[in-house]
Tab-separated table of N, CA and C in Angstrom:
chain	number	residue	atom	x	y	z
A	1	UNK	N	-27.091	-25.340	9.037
A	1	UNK	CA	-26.380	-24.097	9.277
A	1	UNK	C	-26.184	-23.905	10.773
A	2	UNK	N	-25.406	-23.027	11.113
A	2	UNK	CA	-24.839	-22.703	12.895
A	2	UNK	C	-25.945	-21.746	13.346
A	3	UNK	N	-25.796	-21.674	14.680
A	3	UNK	CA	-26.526	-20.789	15.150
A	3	UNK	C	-26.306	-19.677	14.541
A	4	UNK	N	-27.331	-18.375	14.469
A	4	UNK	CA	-27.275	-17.146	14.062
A	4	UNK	C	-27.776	-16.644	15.176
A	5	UNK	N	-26.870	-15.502	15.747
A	5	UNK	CA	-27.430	-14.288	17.147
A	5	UNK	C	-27.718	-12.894	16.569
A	6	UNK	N	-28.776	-12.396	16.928
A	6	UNK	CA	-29.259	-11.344	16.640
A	6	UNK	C	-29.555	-10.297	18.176
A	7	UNK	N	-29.691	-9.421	18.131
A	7	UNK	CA	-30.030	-8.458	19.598
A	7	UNK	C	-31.289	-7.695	18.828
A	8	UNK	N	-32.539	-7.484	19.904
A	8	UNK	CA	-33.586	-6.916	19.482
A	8	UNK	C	-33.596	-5.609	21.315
A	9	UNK	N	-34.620	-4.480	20.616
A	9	UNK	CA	-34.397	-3.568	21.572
A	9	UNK	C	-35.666	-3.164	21.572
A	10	UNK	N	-36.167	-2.729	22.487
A	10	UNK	CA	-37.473	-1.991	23.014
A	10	UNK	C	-37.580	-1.201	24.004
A	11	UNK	N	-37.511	0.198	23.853
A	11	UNK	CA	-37.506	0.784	24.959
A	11	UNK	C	-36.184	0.762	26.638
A	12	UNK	N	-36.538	-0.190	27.206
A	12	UNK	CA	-35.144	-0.415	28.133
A	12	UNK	C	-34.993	-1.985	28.073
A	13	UNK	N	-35.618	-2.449	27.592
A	13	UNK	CA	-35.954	-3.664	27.368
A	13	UNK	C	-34.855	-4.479	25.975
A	14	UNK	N	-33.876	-5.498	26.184
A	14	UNK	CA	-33.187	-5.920	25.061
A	14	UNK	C	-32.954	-7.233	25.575
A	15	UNK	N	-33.591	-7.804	24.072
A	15	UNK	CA	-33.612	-9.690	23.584
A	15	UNK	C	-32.438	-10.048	22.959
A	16	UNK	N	-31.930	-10.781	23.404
A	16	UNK	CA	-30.771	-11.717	23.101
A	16	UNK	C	-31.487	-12.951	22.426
A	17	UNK	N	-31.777	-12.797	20.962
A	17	UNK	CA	-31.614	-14.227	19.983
A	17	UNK	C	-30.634	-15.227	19.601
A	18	UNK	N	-31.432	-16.265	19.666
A	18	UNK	CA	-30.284	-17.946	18.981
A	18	UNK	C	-30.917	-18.564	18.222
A	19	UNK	N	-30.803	-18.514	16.714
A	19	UNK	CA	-31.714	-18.823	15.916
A	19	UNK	C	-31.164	-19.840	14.990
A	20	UNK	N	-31.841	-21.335	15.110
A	20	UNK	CA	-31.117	-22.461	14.184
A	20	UNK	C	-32.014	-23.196	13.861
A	21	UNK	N	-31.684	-24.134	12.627
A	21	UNK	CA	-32.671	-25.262	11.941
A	21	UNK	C	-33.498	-25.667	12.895
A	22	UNK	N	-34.298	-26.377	12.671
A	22	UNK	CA	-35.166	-26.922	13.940
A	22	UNK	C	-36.195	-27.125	13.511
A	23	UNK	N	-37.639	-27.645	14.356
A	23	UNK	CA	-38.797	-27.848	14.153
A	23	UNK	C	-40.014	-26.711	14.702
A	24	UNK	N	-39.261	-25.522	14.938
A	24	UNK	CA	-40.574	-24.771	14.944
A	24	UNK	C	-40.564	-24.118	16.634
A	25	UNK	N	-39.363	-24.656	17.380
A	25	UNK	CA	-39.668	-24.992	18.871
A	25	UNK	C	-39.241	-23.213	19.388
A	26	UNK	N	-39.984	-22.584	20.634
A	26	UNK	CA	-39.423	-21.200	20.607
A	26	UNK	C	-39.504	-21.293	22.024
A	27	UNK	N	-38.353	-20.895	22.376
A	27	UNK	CA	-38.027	-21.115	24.408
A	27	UNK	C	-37.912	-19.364	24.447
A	28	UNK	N	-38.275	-18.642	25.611
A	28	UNK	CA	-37.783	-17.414	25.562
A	28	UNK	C	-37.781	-17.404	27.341
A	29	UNK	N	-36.825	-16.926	28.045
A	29	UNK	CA	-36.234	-17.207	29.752
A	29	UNK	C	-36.141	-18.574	29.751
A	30	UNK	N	-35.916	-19.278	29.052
A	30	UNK	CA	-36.472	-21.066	29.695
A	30	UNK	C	-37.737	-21.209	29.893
A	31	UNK	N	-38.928	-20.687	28.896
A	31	UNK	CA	-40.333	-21.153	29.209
A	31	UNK	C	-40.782	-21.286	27.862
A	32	UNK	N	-41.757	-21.738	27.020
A	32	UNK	CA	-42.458	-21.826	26.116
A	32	UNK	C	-42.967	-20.082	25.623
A	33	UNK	N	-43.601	-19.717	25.019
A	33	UNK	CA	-44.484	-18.599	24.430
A	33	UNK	C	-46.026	-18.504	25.254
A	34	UNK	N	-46.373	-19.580	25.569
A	34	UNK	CA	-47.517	-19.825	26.307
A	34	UNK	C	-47.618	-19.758	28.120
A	35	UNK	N	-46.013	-20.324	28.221
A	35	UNK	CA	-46.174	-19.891	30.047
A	35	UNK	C	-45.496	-18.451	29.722
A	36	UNK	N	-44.769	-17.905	29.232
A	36	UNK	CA	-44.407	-16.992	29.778
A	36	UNK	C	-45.135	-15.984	29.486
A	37	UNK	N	-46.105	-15.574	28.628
A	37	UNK	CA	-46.873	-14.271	28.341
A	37	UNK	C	-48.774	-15.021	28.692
A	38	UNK	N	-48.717	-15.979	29.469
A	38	UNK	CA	-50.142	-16.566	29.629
A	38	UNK	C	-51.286	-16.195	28.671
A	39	UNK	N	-52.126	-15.469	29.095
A	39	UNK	CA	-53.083	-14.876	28.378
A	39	UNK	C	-53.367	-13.617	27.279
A	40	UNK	N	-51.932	-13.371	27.336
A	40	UNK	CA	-52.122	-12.275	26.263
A	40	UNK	C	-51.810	-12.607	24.779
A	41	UNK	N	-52.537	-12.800	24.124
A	41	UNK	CA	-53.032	-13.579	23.109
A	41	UNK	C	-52.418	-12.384	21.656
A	42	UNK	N	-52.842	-11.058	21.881
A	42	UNK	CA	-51.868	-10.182	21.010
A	42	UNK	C	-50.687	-9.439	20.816
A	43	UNK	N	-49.960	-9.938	22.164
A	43	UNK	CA	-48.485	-10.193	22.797
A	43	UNK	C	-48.167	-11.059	21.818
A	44	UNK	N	-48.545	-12.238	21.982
A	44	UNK	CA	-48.360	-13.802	21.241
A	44	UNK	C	-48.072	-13.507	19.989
A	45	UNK	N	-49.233	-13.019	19.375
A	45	UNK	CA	-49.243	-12.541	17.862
A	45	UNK	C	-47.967	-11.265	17.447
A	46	UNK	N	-47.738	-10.827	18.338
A	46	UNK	CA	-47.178	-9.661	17.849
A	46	UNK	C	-45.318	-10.250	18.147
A	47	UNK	N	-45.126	-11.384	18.870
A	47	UNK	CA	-43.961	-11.952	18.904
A	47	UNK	C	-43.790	-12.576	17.457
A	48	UNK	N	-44.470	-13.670	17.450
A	48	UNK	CA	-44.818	-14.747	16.068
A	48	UNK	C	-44.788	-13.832	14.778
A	49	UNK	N	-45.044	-13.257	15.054
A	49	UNK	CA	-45.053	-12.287	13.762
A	49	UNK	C	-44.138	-12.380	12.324
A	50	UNK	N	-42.767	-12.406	13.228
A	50	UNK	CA	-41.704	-12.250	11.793
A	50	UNK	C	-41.502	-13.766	11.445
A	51	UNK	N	-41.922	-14.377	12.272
A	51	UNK	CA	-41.710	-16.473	11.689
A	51	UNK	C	-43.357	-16.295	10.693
A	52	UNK	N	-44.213	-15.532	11.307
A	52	UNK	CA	-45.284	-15.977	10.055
A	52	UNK	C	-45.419	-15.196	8.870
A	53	UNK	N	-44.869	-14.033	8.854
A	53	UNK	CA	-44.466	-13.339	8.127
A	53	UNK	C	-43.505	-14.017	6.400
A	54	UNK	N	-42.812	-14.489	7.198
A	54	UNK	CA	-41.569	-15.529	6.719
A	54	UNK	C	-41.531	-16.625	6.327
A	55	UNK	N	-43.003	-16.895	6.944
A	55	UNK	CA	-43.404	-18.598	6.176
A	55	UNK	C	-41.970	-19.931	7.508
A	56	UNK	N	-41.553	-19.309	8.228
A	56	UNK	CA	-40.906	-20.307	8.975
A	56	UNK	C	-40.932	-20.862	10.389
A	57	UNK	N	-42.249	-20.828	10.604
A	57	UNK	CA	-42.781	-21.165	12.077
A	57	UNK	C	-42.649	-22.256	12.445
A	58	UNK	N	-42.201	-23.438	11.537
A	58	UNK	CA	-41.816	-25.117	11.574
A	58	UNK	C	-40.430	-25.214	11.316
A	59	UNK	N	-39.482	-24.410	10.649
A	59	UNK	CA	-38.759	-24.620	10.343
A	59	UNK	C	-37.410	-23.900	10.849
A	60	UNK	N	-37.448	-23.323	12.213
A	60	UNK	CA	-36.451	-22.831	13.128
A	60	UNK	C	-36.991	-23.243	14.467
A	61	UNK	N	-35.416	-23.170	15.286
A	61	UNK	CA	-36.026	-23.240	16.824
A	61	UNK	C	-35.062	-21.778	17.462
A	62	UNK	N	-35.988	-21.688	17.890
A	62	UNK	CA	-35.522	-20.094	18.450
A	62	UNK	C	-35.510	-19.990	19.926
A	63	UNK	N	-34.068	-19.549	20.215
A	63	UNK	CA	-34.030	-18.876	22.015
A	63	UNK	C	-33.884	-17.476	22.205
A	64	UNK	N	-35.084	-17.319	22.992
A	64	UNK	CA	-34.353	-15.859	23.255
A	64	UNK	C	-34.072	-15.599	24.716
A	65	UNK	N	-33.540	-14.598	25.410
A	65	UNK	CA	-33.103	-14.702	26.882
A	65	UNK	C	-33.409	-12.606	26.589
A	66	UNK	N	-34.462	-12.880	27.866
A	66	UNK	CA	-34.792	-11.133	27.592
A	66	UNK	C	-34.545	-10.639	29.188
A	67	UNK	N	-34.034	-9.429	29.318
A	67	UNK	CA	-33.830	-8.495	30.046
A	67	UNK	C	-34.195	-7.512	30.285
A	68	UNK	N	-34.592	-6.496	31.143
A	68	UNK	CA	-35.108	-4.996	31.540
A	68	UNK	C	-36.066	-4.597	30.918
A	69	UNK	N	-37.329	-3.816	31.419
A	69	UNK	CA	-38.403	-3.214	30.946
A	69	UNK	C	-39.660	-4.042	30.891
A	70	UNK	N	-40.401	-4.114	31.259
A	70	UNK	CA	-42.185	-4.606	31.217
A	70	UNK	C	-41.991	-5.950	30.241
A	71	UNK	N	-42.899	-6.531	30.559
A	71	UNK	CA	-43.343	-8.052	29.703
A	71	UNK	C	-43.387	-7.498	27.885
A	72	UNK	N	-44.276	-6.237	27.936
A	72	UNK	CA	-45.111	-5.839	26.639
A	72	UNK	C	-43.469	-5.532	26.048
A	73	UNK	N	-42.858	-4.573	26.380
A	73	UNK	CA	-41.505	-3.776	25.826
A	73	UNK	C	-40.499	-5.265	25.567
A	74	UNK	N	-40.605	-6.019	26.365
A	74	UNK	CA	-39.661	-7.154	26.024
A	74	UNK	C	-40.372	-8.166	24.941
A	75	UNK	N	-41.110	-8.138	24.804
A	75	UNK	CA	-42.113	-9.256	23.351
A	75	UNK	C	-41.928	-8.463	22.495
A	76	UNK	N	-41.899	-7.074	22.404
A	76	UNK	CA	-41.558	-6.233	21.452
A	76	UNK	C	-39.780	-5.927	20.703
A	77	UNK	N	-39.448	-5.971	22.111
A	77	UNK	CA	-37.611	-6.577	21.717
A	77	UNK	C	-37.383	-7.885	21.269
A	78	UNK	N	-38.017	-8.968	21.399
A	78	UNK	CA	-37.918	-10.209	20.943
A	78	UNK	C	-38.279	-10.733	19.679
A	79	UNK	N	-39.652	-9.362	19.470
A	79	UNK	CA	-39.637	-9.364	18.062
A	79	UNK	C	-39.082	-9.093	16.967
A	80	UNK	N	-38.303	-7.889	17.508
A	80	UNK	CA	-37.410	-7.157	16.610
A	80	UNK	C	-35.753	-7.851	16.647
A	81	UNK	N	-35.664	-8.525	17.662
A	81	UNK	CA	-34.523	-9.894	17.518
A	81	UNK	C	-34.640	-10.970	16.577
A	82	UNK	N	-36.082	-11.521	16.676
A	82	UNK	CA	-36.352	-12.543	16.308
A	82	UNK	C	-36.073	-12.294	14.577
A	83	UNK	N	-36.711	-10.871	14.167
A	83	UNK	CA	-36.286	-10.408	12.897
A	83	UNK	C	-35.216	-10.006	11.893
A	84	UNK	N	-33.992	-9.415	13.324
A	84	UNK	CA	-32.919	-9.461	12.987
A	84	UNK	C	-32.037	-10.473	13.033
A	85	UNK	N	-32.436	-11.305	13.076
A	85	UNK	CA	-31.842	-13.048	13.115
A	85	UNK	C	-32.072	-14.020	12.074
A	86	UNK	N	-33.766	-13.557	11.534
A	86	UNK	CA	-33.772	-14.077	10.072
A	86	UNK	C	-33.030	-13.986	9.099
A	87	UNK	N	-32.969	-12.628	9.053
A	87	UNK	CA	-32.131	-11.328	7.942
A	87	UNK	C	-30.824	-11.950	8.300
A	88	UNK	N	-30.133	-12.293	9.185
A	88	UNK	CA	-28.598	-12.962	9.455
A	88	UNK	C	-28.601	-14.487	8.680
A	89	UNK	N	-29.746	-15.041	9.178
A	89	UNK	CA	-29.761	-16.283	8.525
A	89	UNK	C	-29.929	-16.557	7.286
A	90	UNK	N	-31.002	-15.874	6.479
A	90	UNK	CA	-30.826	-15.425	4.743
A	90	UNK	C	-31.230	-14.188	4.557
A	91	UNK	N	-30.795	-13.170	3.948
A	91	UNK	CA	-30.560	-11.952	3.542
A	91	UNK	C	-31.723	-11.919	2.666
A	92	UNK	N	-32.512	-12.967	2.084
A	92	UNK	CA	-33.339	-12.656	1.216
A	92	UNK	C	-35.073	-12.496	2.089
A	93	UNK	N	-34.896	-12.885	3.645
A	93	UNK	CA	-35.632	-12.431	3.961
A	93	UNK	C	-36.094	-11.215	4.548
A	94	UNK	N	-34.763	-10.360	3.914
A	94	UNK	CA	-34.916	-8.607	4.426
A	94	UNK	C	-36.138	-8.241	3.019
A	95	UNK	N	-36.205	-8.908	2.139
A	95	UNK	CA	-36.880	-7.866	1.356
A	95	UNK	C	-39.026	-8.271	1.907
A	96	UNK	N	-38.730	-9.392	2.787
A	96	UNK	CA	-40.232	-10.029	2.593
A	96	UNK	C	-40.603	-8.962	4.230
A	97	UNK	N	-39.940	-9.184	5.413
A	97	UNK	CA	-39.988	-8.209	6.611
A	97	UNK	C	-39.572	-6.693	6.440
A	98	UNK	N	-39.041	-6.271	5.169
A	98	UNK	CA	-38.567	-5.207	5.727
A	98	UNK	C	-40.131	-3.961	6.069
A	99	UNK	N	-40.900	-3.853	4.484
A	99	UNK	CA	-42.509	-3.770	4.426
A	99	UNK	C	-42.939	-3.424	5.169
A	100	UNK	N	-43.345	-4.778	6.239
A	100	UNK	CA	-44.002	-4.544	7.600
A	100	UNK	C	-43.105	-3.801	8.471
A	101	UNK	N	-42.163	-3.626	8.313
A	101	UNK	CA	-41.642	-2.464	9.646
A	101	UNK	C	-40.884	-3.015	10.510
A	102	UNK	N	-40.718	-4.738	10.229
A	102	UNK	CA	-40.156	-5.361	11.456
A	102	UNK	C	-39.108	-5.333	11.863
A	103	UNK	N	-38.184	-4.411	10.668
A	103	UNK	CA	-36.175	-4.203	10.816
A	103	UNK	C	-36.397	-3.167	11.407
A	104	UNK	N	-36.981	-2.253	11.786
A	104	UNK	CA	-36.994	-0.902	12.194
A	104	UNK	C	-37.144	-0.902	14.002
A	105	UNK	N	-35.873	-0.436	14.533
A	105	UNK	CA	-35.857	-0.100	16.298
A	105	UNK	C	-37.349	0.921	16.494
A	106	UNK	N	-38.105	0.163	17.250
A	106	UNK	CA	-39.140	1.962	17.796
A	106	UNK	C	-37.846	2.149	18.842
A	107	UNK	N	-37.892	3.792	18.396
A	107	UNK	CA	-37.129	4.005	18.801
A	107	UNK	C	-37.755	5.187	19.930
A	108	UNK	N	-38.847	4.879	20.086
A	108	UNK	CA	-39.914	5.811	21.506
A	108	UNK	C	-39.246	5.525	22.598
A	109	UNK	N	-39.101	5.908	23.807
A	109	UNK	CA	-38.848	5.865	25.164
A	109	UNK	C	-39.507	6.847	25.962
A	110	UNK	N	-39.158	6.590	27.147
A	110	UNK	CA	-39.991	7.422	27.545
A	110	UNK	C	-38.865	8.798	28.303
A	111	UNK	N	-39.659	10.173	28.042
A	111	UNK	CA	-38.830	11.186	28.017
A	111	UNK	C	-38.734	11.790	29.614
A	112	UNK	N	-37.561	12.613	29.962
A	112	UNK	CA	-37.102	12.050	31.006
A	112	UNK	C	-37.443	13.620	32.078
A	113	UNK	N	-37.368	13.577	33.184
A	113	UNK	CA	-38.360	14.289	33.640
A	113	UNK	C	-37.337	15.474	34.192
A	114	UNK	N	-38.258	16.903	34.024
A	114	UNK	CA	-37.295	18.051	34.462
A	114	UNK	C	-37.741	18.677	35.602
A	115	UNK	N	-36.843	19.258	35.839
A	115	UNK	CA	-36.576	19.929	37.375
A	115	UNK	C	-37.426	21.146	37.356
A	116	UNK	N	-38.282	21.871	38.203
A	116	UNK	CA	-39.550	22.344	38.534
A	116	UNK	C	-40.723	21.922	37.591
A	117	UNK	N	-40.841	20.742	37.637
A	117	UNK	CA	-42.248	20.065	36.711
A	117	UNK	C	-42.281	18.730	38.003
A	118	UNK	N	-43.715	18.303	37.769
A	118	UNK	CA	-44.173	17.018	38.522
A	118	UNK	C	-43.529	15.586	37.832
A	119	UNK	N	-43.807	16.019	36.432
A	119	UNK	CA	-43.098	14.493	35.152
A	119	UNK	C	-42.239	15.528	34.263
A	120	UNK	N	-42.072	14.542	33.421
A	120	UNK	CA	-41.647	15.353	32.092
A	120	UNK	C	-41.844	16.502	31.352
A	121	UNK	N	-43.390	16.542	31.642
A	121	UNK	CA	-43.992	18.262	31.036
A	121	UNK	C	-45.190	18.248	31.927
A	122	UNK	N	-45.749	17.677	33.077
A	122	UNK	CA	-46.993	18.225	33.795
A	122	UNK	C	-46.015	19.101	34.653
A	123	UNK	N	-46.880	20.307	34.935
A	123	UNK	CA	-46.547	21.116	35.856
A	123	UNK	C	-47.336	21.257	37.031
A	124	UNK	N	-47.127	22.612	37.782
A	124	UNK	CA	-48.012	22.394	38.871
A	124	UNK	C	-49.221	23.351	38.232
A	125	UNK	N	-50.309	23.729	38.823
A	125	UNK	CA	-51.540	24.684	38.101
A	125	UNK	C	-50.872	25.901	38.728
A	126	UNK	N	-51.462	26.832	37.295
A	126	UNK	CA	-51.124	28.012	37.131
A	126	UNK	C	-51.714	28.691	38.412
A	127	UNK	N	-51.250	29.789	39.376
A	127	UNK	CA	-52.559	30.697	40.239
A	127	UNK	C	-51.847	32.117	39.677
A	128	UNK	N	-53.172	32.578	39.257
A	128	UNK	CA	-53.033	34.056	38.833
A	128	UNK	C	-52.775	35.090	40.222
A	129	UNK	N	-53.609	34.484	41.102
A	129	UNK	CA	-53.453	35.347	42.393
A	129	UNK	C	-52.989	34.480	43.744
């Protein structure tokens, strides 16, 4: 089968998927899963997720090319790419991911900050006198 492209989103953070037959192989910027998130081991897991989910961790090679927002927010867009790319590739794996939550945008951000406040909702302390 041809490549299948999917877009995954996180916060400000959005993964560009390329998902085709293959042996299992997963490039994301031009690096492996292992140089590019080094030691974070439930990063790792939480990428891998929808290939083990799916039973197809040998049996695709996957690119993704990620953009804007923190390492964590972009493994989290890559996941939710990586998921919407299955579902493109066979439709019958919407019913095995959908369950776990993995078709679903978080759609959290972070809320945006107003004018006489320090952030978003801290203010300054109250003085009675």
């Amino acid at each position: 089968m041809a490549k299948v492209y999917a877009t995954g989103r996180r916060k400000t953070a959005i993964a560009k998927v390329w998902l085709e037959n293959g042996n299992g192989q997963l490039t994301i910027n031009g690096q492996s899963l292992d140089q590019w998130l080094g030691g974070h081991d439930s990063i790792k897991k939480r990428v891998m997720q929808p290939l083990h989910v799916a039973k197809q961790e040998t049996s695709v090679n996957i690119v993704v090319k990620t953009l804007g927002g923190g390492y964590s927010a972009q493994a989290d867009a890559a996941r939710h790419g990586i998921s919407r790319a299955l579902v493109a590739y066979d439709e019958q794996f919407r019913t095995i991911l959908k369950p776990h939550g993995l078709l679903t945008r978080d759609a959290r951000s972070v809320e945006r900050k107003k004018y006489g406040k320090k952030k978003a909702r801290k203010s300054s302390q109250f003085s009675k006198r």
